[in-house]
Short mmCIF file of C-alpha atoms in Angstrom, two decimals:
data_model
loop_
_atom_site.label_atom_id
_atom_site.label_comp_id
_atom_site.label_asym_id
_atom_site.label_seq_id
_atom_site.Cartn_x
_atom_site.Cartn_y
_atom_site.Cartn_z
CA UNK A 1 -12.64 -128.51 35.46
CA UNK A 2 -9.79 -128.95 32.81
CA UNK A 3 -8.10 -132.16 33.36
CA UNK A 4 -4.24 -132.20 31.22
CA UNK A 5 -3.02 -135.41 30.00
CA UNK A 6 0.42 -135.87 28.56
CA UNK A 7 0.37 -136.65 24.61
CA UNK A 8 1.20 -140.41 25.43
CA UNK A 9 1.03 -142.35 28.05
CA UNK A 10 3.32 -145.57 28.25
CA UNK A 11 1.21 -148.82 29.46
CA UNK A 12 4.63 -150.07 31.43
CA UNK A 13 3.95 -146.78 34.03
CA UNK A 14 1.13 -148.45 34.82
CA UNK A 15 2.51 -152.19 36.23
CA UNK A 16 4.34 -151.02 38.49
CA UNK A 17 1.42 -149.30 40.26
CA UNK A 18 0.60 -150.83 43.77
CA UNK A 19 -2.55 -150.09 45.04
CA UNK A 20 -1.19 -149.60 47.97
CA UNK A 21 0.43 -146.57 46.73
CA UNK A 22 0.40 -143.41 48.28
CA UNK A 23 -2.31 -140.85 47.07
CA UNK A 24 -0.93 -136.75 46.94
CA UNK A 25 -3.35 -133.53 45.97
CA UNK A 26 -1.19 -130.55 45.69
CA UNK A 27 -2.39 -127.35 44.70
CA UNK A 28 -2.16 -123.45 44.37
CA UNK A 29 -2.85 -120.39 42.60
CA UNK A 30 -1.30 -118.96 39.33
CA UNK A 31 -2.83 -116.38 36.85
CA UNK A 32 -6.27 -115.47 38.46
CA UNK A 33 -6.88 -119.19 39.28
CA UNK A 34 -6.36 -122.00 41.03
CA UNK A 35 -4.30 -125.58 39.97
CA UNK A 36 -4.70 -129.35 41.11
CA UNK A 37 -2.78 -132.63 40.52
CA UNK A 38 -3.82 -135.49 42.08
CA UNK A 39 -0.61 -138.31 41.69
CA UNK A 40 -0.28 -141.54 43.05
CA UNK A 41 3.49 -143.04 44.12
CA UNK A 42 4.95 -146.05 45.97
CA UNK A 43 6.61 -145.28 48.94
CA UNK A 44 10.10 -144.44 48.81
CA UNK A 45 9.80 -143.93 44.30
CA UNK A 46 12.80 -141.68 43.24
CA UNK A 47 11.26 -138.44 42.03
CA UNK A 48 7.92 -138.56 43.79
CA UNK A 49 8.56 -136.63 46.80
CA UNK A 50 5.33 -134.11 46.50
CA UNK A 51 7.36 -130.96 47.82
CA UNK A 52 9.90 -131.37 44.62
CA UNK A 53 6.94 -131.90 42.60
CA UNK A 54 5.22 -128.87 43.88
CA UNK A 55 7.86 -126.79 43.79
CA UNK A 56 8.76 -127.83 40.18
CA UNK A 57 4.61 -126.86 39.23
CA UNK A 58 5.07 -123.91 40.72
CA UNK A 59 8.16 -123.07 38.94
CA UNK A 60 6.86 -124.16 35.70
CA UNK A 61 4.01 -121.77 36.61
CA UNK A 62 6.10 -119.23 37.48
CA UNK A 63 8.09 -119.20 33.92
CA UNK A 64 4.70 -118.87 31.83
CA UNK A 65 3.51 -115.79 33.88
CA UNK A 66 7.02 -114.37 33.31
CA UNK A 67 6.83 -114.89 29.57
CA UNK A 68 2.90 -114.80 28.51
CA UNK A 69 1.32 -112.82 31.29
CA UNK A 70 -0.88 -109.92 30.36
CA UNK A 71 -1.32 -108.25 33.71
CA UNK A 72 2.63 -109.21 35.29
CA UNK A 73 4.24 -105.36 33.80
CA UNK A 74 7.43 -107.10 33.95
CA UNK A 75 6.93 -109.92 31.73
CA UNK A 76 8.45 -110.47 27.96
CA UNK A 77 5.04 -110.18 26.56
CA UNK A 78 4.40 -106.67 28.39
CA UNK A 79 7.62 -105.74 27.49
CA UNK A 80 7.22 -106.50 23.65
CA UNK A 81 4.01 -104.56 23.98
CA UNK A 82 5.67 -101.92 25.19
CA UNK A 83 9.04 -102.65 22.60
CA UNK A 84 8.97 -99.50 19.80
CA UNK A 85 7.59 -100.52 16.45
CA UNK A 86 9.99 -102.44 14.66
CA UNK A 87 11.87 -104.16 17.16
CA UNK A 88 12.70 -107.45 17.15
CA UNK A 89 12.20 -110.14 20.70
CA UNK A 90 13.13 -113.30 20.60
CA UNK A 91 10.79 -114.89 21.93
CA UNK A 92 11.72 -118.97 24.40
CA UNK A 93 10.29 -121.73 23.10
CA UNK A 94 6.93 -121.53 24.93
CA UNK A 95 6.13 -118.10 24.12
CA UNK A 96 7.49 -118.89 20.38
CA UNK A 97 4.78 -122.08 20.69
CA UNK A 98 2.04 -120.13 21.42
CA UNK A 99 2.65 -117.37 19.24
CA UNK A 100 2.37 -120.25 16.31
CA UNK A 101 -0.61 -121.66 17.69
CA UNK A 102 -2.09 -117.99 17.87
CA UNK A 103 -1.55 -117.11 14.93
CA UNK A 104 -2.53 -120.31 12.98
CA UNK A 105 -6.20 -119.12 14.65
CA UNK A 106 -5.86 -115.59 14.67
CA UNK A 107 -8.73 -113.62 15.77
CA UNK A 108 -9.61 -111.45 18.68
CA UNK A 109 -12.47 -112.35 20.96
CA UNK A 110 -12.56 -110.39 24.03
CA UNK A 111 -10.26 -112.44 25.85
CA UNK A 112 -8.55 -110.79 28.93
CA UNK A 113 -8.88 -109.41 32.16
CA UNK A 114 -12.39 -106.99 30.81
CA UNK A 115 -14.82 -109.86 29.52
CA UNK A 116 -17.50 -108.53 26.69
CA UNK A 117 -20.95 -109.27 26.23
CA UNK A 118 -21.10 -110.46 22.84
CA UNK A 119 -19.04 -111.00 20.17
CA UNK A 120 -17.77 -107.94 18.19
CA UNK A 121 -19.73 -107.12 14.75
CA UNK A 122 -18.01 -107.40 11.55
CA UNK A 123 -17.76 -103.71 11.06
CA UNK A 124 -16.19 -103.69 14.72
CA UNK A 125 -13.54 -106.29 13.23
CA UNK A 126 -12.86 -104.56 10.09
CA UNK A 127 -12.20 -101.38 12.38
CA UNK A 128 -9.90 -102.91 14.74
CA UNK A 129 -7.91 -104.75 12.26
CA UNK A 130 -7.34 -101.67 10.15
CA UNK A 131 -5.20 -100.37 13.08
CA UNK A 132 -3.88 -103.21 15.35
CA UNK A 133 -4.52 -106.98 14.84
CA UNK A 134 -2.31 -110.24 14.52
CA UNK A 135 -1.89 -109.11 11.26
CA UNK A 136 0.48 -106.43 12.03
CA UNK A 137 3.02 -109.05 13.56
CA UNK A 138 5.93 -110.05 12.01
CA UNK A 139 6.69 -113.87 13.71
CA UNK A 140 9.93 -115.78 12.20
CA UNK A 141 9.31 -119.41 14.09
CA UNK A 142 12.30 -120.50 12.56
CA UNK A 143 14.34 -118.50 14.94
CA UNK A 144 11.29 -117.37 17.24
CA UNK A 145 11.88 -113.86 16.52
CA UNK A 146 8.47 -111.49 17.14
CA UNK A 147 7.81 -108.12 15.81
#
């Protein structure tokens, strides 16, 4: 289980909780797996109703499969994959996030939809780096431009 905290969390959310408040598990699928959120909100709270909040999770959900997903042939990532050497994408602000991220840890571990059963060897590395890699990305954050 992955549990996903916001960066901060600001004490005065917290005295206005009632105990009385009502508990709400929503939940679905998205990218080969499943979600949860678990929420608790005073009757009546503007903003709590769990339909908006579902439908604004799924949404959200929706969006990162559109940019980042590897098996979804339609999204910007598939496309870019697909985009003739030397283009340029400009990439939204997630995908331009993650892309930084990536490449601050660049290195290629078998992640996907075909798992491996151990990690490569360094002349397996050296081989696939020659020809492909992180390395042969050109990423301007500045303007989140991906080549």
């Amino acid at each position: 289980m992955r549990v996903a905290l916001p960066p901060t969390i600001d004490a005065a959310a917290f005295a206005a909780h009632h105990p009385s408040a009502a508990v709400f598990d929503l939940h679905g699928e998205t990218m080969g797996t499943s979600w949860s959120v678990r929420f608790a909100a005073p009757a009546g709270a503007a903003g709590a109703d769990p339909s908006l909040i579902r439908s604004a999770i799924v949404a959200r959900l929706a969006r990162l499969v559109a940019e980042m997903s590897h098996w979804a042939k339609d999204s910007l990532l598939c496309r870019f994959n697909r985009s003739a050497p030397d283009t340029w994408t400009t990439l939204p602000p997630d995908f331009a996030h993650v892309m930084t991220r990536g490449l601050a840890i660049a290195d290629a571990w078998g992640f996907g939809p075909v798992p491996i059963a151990c990690p490569p060897s360094t002349a397996e590395i050296e081989t696939a780096r020659a020809t492909s890699g992180w390395s042969q990305l050109a990423f301007a954050p500045g303007g989140a431009h991906l080549r």
